[in-house]
PDB file of C-alpha atoms in Angstrom:
ATOM      1  CA  ASP A1308     -31.101  -7.962 -18.080  1.00 63.00           C
ATOM      2  CA  GLY A1309     -28.443  -5.345 -17.912  1.00 72.00           C
ATOM      3  CA  GLY A1310     -26.891  -4.576 -14.662  1.00 94.00           C
ATOM      4  CA  ILE A1311     -23.886  -4.523 -12.384  1.00 96.00           C
ATOM      5  CA  THR A1312     -22.527  -7.681 -10.776  1.00 96.00           C
ATOM      6  CA  GLN A1313     -20.297  -7.692  -7.768  1.00 97.00           C
ATOM      7  CA  SER A1314     -18.777 -10.825  -6.576  1.00 92.00           C
ATOM      8  CA  PRO A1315     -18.446 -12.354  -4.153  1.00 92.00           C
ATOM      9  CA  LYS A1316     -21.225 -11.009  -1.911  1.00 94.00           C
ATOM     10  CA  TYR A1317     -19.201 -11.973   1.293  1.00 95.00           C
ATOM     11  CA  LEU A1318     -15.419 -12.091   1.508  1.00 95.00           C
ATOM     12  CA  PHE A1319     -13.179 -12.948   4.502  1.00 95.00           C
ATOM     13  CA  ARG A1320      -9.396 -12.284   4.559  1.00 92.00           C
ATOM     14  CA  LYS A1321      -6.654 -12.385   7.094  1.00 92.00           C
ATOM     15  CA  GLU A1322      -4.915  -9.253   7.945  1.00 92.00           C
ATOM     16  CA  GLY A1323      -1.906  -8.461   5.743  1.00 91.00           C
ATOM     17  CA  GLN A1324      -3.389 -10.120   2.707  1.00 92.00           C
ATOM     18  CA  ASN A1325      -4.423  -8.244  -0.436  1.00 94.00           C
ATOM     19  CA  VAL A1326      -7.798  -8.962  -1.822  1.00 95.00           C
ATOM     20  CA  THR A1327      -9.501  -8.045  -5.040  1.00 96.00           C
ATOM     21  CA  LEU A1328     -13.214  -7.295  -5.343  1.00 97.00           C
ATOM     22  CA  SER A1329     -14.800  -7.805  -8.661  1.00 97.00           C
ATOM     23  CA  CYS A1330     -17.147  -5.520 -10.489  1.00 98.00           C
ATOM     24  CA  GLU A1331     -18.605  -6.187 -14.066  1.00 98.00           C
ATOM     25  CA  GLN A1332     -21.254  -4.193 -15.858  1.00 97.00           C
ATOM     26  CA  ASN A1333     -23.241  -4.992 -19.154  1.00 96.00           C
ATOM     27  CA  LEU A1334     -24.881  -1.540 -19.414  1.00 95.00           C
ATOM     28  CA  ASN A1335     -22.224  -0.175 -21.845  1.00 95.00           C
ATOM     29  CA  HIS A1336     -21.591   2.622 -19.452  1.00 95.00           C
ATOM     30  CA  ASP A1337     -18.434   4.702 -19.775  1.00 94.00           C
ATOM     31  CA  ALA A1338     -17.989   5.613 -16.010  1.00 94.00           C
ATOM     32  CA  MET A1339     -17.523   3.293 -13.176  1.00 96.00           C
ATOM     33  CA  TYR A1340     -17.138   4.067  -9.398  1.00 96.00           C
ATOM     34  CA  TRP A1341     -16.097   2.374  -6.203  1.00 97.00           C
ATOM     35  CA  TYR A1342     -17.609   3.556  -2.880  1.00 97.00           C
ATOM     36  CA  ARG A1343     -17.098   2.396   0.632  1.00 97.00           C
ATOM     37  CA  GLN A1344     -19.997   2.226   3.092  1.00 96.00           C
ATOM     38  CA  ASP A1345     -19.607   2.225   6.927  1.00 93.00           C
ATOM     39  CA  PRO A1346     -22.379   2.641   9.482  1.00 85.00           C
ATOM     40  CA  GLY A1347     -23.160   6.400  10.084  1.00 82.00           C
ATOM     41  CA  GLN A1348     -20.739   7.571   7.394  1.00 85.00           C
ATOM     42  CA  GLY A1349     -22.734   7.100   4.277  1.00 90.00           C
ATOM     43  CA  LEU A1350     -20.881   6.336   1.041  1.00 94.00           C
ATOM     44  CA  ARG A1351     -17.316   7.562   0.547  1.00 95.00           C
ATOM     45  CA  LEU A1352     -15.718   7.668  -2.874  1.00 95.00           C
ATOM     46  CA  ILE A1353     -12.538   5.465  -3.364  1.00 97.00           C
ATOM     47  CA  TYR A1354     -11.798   5.670  -7.017  1.00 97.00           C
ATOM     48  CA  TYR A1355     -13.633   6.334 -10.291  1.00 95.00           C
ATOM     49  CA  SER A1356     -12.978   5.887 -13.898  1.00 95.00           C
ATOM     50  CA  GLN A1357     -14.420   7.895 -16.814  1.00 92.00           C
ATOM     51  CA  ILE A1358     -12.966   5.903 -19.545  1.00 92.00           C
ATOM     52  CA  VAL A1359     -10.771   2.745 -20.213  1.00 95.00           C
ATOM     53  CA  ASN A1360      -7.247   2.922 -19.031  1.00 95.00           C
ATOM     54  CA  ASP A1361      -7.946   6.090 -16.942  1.00 94.00           C
ATOM     55  CA  PHE A1362      -9.121   6.504 -13.406  1.00 95.00           C
ATOM     56  CA  GLN A1363      -8.919   9.125 -10.579  1.00 94.00           C
ATOM     57  CA  LYS A1364      -8.620   9.030  -6.848  1.00 95.00           C
ATOM     58  CA  GLY A1365     -11.661   9.776  -4.704  1.00 94.00           C
ATOM     59  CA  ASP A1366     -11.763  10.923  -1.039  1.00 92.00           C
ATOM     60  CA  ILE A1367     -10.287   7.758   0.542  1.00 96.00           C
ATOM     61  CA  ALA A1368      -7.974   6.191  -2.044  1.00 97.00           C
ATOM     62  CA  GLU A1369      -5.171   5.402   0.346  1.00 96.00           C
ATOM     63  CA  GLY A1370      -4.602   1.563   0.680  1.00 96.00           C
ATOM     64  CA  TYR A1371      -6.665   0.838  -2.542  1.00 98.00           C
ATOM     65  CA  SER A1372      -5.821   0.335  -6.102  1.00 97.00           C
ATOM     66  CA  VAL A1373      -7.882  -0.077  -9.354  1.00 98.00           C
ATOM     67  CA  SER A1374      -7.532  -0.974 -12.941  1.00 97.00           C
ATOM     68  CA  ARG A1375      -9.781  -0.281 -16.019  1.00 98.00           C
ATOM     69  CA  GLU A1376      -8.500  -2.483 -18.784  1.00 97.00           C
ATOM     70  CA  LYS A1377     -11.921  -3.174 -20.198  1.00 97.00           C
ATOM     71  CA  LYS A1378     -14.946  -1.050 -20.439  1.00 97.00           C
ATOM     72  CA  GLU A1379     -17.148  -3.497 -18.547  1.00 97.00           C
ATOM     73  CA  SER A1380     -14.767  -4.334 -15.687  1.00 98.00           C
ATOM     74  CA  PHE A1381     -13.483  -2.207 -12.827  1.00 98.00           C
ATOM     75  CA  PRO A1382     -11.864  -4.423 -10.139  1.00 98.00           C
ATOM     76  CA  LEU A1383     -10.888  -3.037  -6.755  1.00 98.00           C
ATOM     77  CA  THR A1384      -7.831  -4.254  -4.757  1.00 97.00           C
ATOM     78  CA  VAL A1385      -7.810  -3.699  -1.110  1.00 96.00           C
ATOM     79  CA  THR A1386      -4.108  -3.816  -0.121  1.00 95.00           C
ATOM     80  CA  SER A1387      -2.490  -4.592   3.207  1.00 90.00           C
ATOM     81  CA  ALA A1388      -1.794  -0.913   3.498  1.00 90.00           C
ATOM     82  CA  GLN A1389      -5.510  -0.180   4.196  1.00 91.00           C
ATOM     83  CA  LYS A1390      -5.643   0.221   7.900  1.00 91.00           C
ATOM     84  CA  ASN A1391      -9.332  -0.590   8.334  1.00 93.00           C
ATOM     85  CA  PRO A1392     -10.459  -2.520   5.362  1.00 95.00           C
ATOM     86  CA  THR A1393     -13.656  -4.211   6.876  1.00 96.00           C
ATOM     87  CA  ALA A1394     -16.611  -2.557   5.251  1.00 96.00           C
ATOM     88  CA  PHE A1395     -19.318  -2.851   2.703  1.00 96.00           C
ATOM     89  CA  TYR A1396     -18.073  -2.023  -0.885  1.00 97.00           C
ATOM     90  CA  LEU A1397     -20.401  -0.723  -3.542  1.00 97.00           C
ATOM     91  CA  CYS A1398     -19.572  -0.472  -7.277  1.00 97.00           C
ATOM     92  CA  ALA A1399     -21.553   1.732  -9.569  1.00 96.00           C
ATOM     93  CA  SER A1400     -21.645   2.820 -13.148  1.00 96.00           C
ATOM     94  CA  SER A1401     -23.224   5.628 -15.113  1.00 93.00           C
ATOM     95  CA  PRO A1402     -23.446   6.577 -18.838  1.00 90.00           C
ATOM     96  CA  GLY A1403     -21.377   9.654 -18.317  1.00 78.00           C
ATOM     97  CA  THR A1404     -19.584  11.316 -15.477  1.00 65.00           C
ATOM     98  CA  GLY A1405     -20.496  13.828 -13.044  1.00 64.00           C
ATOM     99  CA  ASN A1406     -24.225  14.130 -12.922  1.00 78.00           C
ATOM    100  CA  SER A1407     -25.629  11.047 -14.634  1.00 82.00           C
ATOM    101  CA  PRO A1408     -27.617   8.899 -12.083  1.00 88.00           C
ATOM    102  CA  LEU A1409     -25.649   5.947 -10.830  1.00 92.00           C
ATOM    103  CA  HIS A1410     -26.518   2.235 -11.124  1.00 94.00           C
ATOM    104  CA  PHE A1411     -25.336   0.285  -8.195  1.00 96.00           C
ATOM    105  CA  GLY A1412     -24.416  -3.406  -7.721  1.00 96.00           C
ATOM    106  CA  ASN A1413     -25.525  -5.142  -4.739  1.00 95.00           C
ATOM    107  CA  GLY A1414     -22.170  -4.875  -2.905  1.00 95.00           C
ATOM    108  CA  THR A1415     -19.556  -7.063  -1.288  1.00 96.00           C
ATOM    109  CA  ARG A1416     -19.041  -7.170   2.383  1.00 96.00           C
ATOM    110  CA  LEU A1417     -15.410  -7.563   3.196  1.00 96.00           C
ATOM    111  CA  THR A1418     -14.277  -8.761   6.704  1.00 96.00           C
ATOM    112  CA  VAL A1419     -10.589  -8.804   7.580  1.00 94.00           C
ATOM    113  CA  THR A1420      -9.551 -10.362  10.704  1.00 92.00           C
TER     114      THR A1420
ATOM    115  CA  ALA B1318     -15.845  21.344  -2.103  1.00 74.00           C
ATOM    116  CA  GLN B1319     -19.433  20.133  -2.160  1.00 82.00           C
ATOM    117  CA  SER B1320     -20.960  18.410   0.741  1.00 89.00           C
ATOM    118  CA  VAL B1321     -24.240  17.053   1.791  1.00 94.00           C
ATOM    119  CA  THR B1322     -25.815  16.927   5.354  1.00 96.00           C
ATOM    120  CA  GLN B1323     -28.594  14.690   6.461  1.00 97.00           C
ATOM    121  CA  PRO B1324     -29.343  15.824   9.955  1.00 96.00           C
ATOM    122  CA  ASP B1325     -31.592  12.967  11.027  1.00 96.00           C
ATOM    123  CA  ILE B1326     -29.633   9.624  11.501  1.00 95.00           C
ATOM    124  CA  HIS B1327     -32.731   7.758  12.355  1.00 96.00           C
ATOM    125  CA  ILE B1328     -36.547   8.534  12.027  1.00 97.00           C
ATOM    126  CA  THR B1329     -39.453   6.405  13.071  1.00 97.00           C
ATOM    127  CA  VAL B1330     -42.906   7.034  11.629  1.00 97.00           C
ATOM    128  CA  SER B1331     -46.236   5.160  11.890  1.00 97.00           C
ATOM    129  CA  GLU B1332     -47.535   3.400   8.795  1.00 97.00           C
ATOM    130  CA  GLY B1333     -49.870   5.827   6.951  1.00 98.00           C
ATOM    131  CA  ALA B1334     -48.300   9.024   8.334  1.00 98.00           C
ATOM    132  CA  SER B1335     -46.491  11.481   6.341  1.00 98.00           C
ATOM    133  CA  LEU B1336     -42.758  11.572   6.027  1.00 98.00           C
ATOM    134  CA  GLU B1337     -40.237  14.214   5.320  1.00 98.00           C
ATOM    135  CA  LEU B1338     -36.407  13.479   5.268  1.00 98.00           C
ATOM    136  CA  ARG B1339     -34.092  16.522   5.396  1.00 98.00           C
ATOM    137  CA  CYS B1340     -31.076  17.209   3.161  1.00 98.00           C
ATOM    138  CA  ASN B1341     -28.935  20.227   3.093  1.00 97.00           C
ATOM    139  CA  TYR B1342     -26.152  20.703   0.541  1.00 93.00           C
ATOM    140  CA  SER B1343     -23.100  22.943   0.082  1.00 89.00           C
ATOM    141  CA  TYR B1344     -22.318  23.730  -3.599  1.00 80.00           C
ATOM    142  CA  GLY B1345     -21.064  26.708  -5.432  1.00 70.00           C
ATOM    143  CA  ALA B1346     -23.394  26.713  -8.443  1.00 74.00           C
ATOM    144  CA  THR B1347     -26.802  25.260  -9.229  1.00 75.00           C
ATOM    145  CA  PRO B1348     -26.524  21.594  -7.934  1.00 85.00           C
ATOM    146  CA  TYR B1349     -27.665  18.426  -9.404  1.00 90.00           C
ATOM    147  CA  LEU B1350     -29.378  16.582  -6.624  1.00 93.00           C
ATOM    148  CA  PHE B1351     -30.450  12.960  -6.004  1.00 95.00           C
ATOM    149  CA  TRP B1352     -32.221  10.843  -3.510  1.00 98.00           C
ATOM    150  CA  TYR B1353     -31.384   7.126  -3.407  1.00 97.00           C
ATOM    151  CA  VAL B1354     -32.776   4.387  -1.136  1.00 97.00           C
ATOM    152  CA  GLN B1355     -31.098   1.223   0.113  1.00 96.00           C
ATOM    153  CA  SER B1356     -32.465  -1.945   1.534  1.00 92.00           C
ATOM    154  CA  PRO B1357     -30.455  -3.898   3.996  1.00 88.00           C
ATOM    155  CA  GLY B1358     -27.355  -5.566   2.342  1.00 86.00           C
ATOM    156  CA  GLN B1359     -28.304  -4.202  -1.046  1.00 89.00           C
ATOM    157  CA  GLY B1360     -27.179  -1.620  -3.493  1.00 91.00           C
ATOM    158  CA  LEU B1361     -28.806   1.773  -3.834  1.00 94.00           C
ATOM    159  CA  GLN B1362     -31.779   2.605  -6.159  1.00 96.00           C
ATOM    160  CA  LEU B1363     -32.476   6.089  -7.499  1.00 96.00           C
ATOM    161  CA  LEU B1364     -35.714   7.550  -6.191  1.00 97.00           C
ATOM    162  CA  LEU B1365     -35.594  10.835  -7.966  1.00 96.00           C
ATOM    163  CA  LYS B1366     -33.276  13.623  -9.301  1.00 94.00           C
ATOM    164  CA  TYR B1367     -33.276  17.308  -9.710  1.00 93.00           C
ATOM    165  CA  PHE B1368     -31.317  18.931 -12.540  1.00 87.00           C
ATOM    166  CA  SER B1369     -33.235  22.128 -13.380  1.00 82.00           C
ATOM    167  CA  GLY B1370     -36.739  23.508 -13.927  1.00 84.00           C
ATOM    168  CA  ASP B1371     -39.590  22.774 -11.646  1.00 87.00           C
ATOM    169  CA  THR B1372     -38.435  22.735  -8.013  1.00 91.00           C
ATOM    170  CA  LEU B1373     -40.768  20.021  -7.069  1.00 96.00           C
ATOM    171  CA  VAL B1374     -39.767  16.717  -8.524  1.00 96.00           C
ATOM    172  CA  GLN B1375     -41.700  13.485  -8.553  1.00 97.00           C
ATOM    173  CA  GLY B1376     -39.969  10.091  -8.047  1.00 97.00           C
ATOM    174  CA  ILE B1377     -40.852   6.425  -7.820  1.00 96.00           C
ATOM    175  CA  LYS B1378     -42.823   4.761  -5.128  1.00 95.00           C
ATOM    176  CA  GLY B1379     -44.860   7.882  -4.451  1.00 97.00           C
ATOM    177  CA  PHE B1380     -41.868  10.088  -3.217  1.00 98.00           C
ATOM    178  CA  GLU B1381     -41.313  13.733  -4.111  1.00 98.00           C
ATOM    179  CA  ALA B1382     -38.693  16.291  -3.261  1.00 98.00           C
ATOM    180  CA  GLU B1383     -38.548  20.006  -3.350  1.00 97.00           C
ATOM    181  CA  PHE B1384     -35.368  22.019  -4.119  1.00 94.00           C
ATOM    182  CA  LYS B1385     -35.194  25.243  -2.238  1.00 94.00           C
ATOM    183  CA  ARG B1386     -32.134  27.323  -3.227  1.00 91.00           C
ATOM    184  CA  SER B1387     -32.683  29.889  -0.530  1.00 92.00           C
ATOM    185  CA  GLN B1388     -32.368  27.205   2.189  1.00 94.00           C
ATOM    186  CA  SER B1389     -29.858  24.981   0.340  1.00 93.00           C
ATOM    187  CA  SER B1390     -32.164  22.104   0.909  1.00 95.00           C
ATOM    188  CA  PHE B1391     -33.678  19.249  -1.022  1.00 97.00           C
ATOM    189  CA  ASN B1392     -36.078  17.406   1.373  1.00 98.00           C
ATOM    190  CA  LEU B1393     -37.765  14.145   0.465  1.00 98.00           C
ATOM    191  CA  ARG B1394     -41.455  13.721   1.265  1.00 98.00           C
ATOM    192  CA  LYS B1395     -44.155  11.013   1.050  1.00 98.00           C
ATOM    193  CA  PRO B1396     -47.725  11.730   1.969  1.00 97.00           C
ATOM    194  CA  SER B1397     -48.351   8.164   3.446  1.00 98.00           C
ATOM    195  CA  VAL B1398     -45.643   5.831   4.372  1.00 98.00           C
ATOM    196  CA  HIS B1399     -45.911   1.986   3.861  1.00 97.00           C
ATOM    197  CA  TRP B1400     -44.155  -0.565   5.836  1.00 96.00           C
ATOM    198  CA  SER B1401     -42.177  -1.461   2.754  1.00 95.00           C
ATOM    199  CA  ASP B1402     -40.586   2.010   2.853  1.00 97.00           C
ATOM    200  CA  ALA B1403     -38.411   1.046   5.739  1.00 97.00           C
ATOM    201  CA  ALA B1404     -34.903   1.480   4.496  1.00 97.00           C
ATOM    202  CA  GLU B1405     -32.004   3.822   4.465  1.00 97.00           C
ATOM    203  CA  TYR B1406     -32.272   6.887   2.404  1.00 98.00           C
ATOM    204  CA  PHE B1407     -29.308   8.869   0.971  1.00 97.00           C
ATOM    205  CA  CYS B1408     -29.137  12.317  -0.578  1.00 97.00           C
ATOM    206  CA  ALA B1409     -26.425  13.106  -2.944  1.00 95.00           C
ATOM    207  CA  VAL B1410     -25.088  16.128  -4.930  1.00 92.00           C
ATOM    208  CA  GLY B1411     -23.504  15.971  -8.313  1.00 87.00           C
ATOM    209  CA  ALA B1412     -20.182  16.715  -9.753  1.00 72.00           C
ATOM    210  CA  SER B1413     -18.451  19.925  -9.146  1.00 65.00           C
ATOM    211  CA  MET B1414     -17.281  21.931 -12.136  1.00 63.00           C
ATOM    212  CA  ASP B1415     -15.020  24.015  -9.801  1.00 62.00           C
ATOM    213  CA  THR B1416     -12.948  21.190  -8.454  1.00 65.00           C
ATOM    214  CA  GLY B1417     -13.178  18.827 -11.326  1.00 69.00           C
ATOM    215  CA  ARG B1418     -14.659  15.981  -9.255  1.00 74.00           C
ATOM    216  CA  ARG B1419     -16.674  13.989 -11.475  1.00 78.00           C
ATOM    217  CA  ALA B1420     -18.575  11.877  -9.085  1.00 87.00           C
ATOM    218  CA  LEU B1421     -21.492  12.130  -6.759  1.00 90.00           C
ATOM    219  CA  THR B1422     -21.114  13.106  -3.054  1.00 91.00           C
ATOM    220  CA  PHE B1423     -23.392  11.355  -0.583  1.00 94.00           C
ATOM    221  CA  GLY B1424     -24.778  12.346   2.821  1.00 95.00           C
ATOM    222  CA  SER B1425     -24.399   9.999   5.754  1.00 95.00           C
ATOM    223  CA  GLY B1426     -27.950   8.672   5.294  1.00 96.00           C
ATOM    224  CA  THR B1427     -31.251   8.485   7.244  1.00 97.00           C
ATOM    225  CA  ARG B1428     -32.652   5.151   8.481  1.00 97.00           C
ATOM    226  CA  LEU B1429     -36.351   5.025   8.343  1.00 98.00           C
ATOM    227  CA  GLN B1430     -38.281   2.679  10.601  1.00 97.00           C
ATOM    228  CA  VAL B1431     -41.983   2.188  10.038  1.00 97.00           C
ATOM    229  CA  GLN B1432     -44.162   1.248  12.928  1.00 96.00           C
ATOM    230  CA  PRO B1433     -47.389  -0.726  12.194  1.00 92.00           C
TER     231      PRO B1433
END
């Protein structure tokens, strides 16, 4: 079955460490996205990518970095510069950008202590 | 910039009762609008979408939504709620041609609790 795989589901890190969240899709979608979810704040856009080797900052990109070396992969690195990294992170993809419905992974819950 | 407001953080309804979740948007042109549902600890699933045409759109699981341009609203409705509908619901507006933002903007969500 086609879909989006996020791994791991739970991730624990010490403060000051960088951590990379994995996102892989086999839907052959061009666009991929990272959203952060916090209670009461909905989903906030971190980064998105419309094509391979290209990506754009979203609303809360500070302290995060991404790469898009392959169409099916869009890893997110949470750096030590991110002041409040503990959150639920959702990866999504869509056939095109802008107004195509998003297909979501099941998320990674990151806890930094 | 586009934005989405979901005024109700938490709603409780009895099983079998009707449901309406509110969504207001701010957007310069005719918007693309979406409703998603999220079960705890899971990703989001698309319920329905509005692009153009008929302002009443039907979705999965018996949900429908009505686009009202004059009120900048896109409220989600269901005639009879089932216990399995308990979840969090998100309204979203599509990309903005004005700003070049090529991603959906989500509201803060409404958590639905269903009483037996």
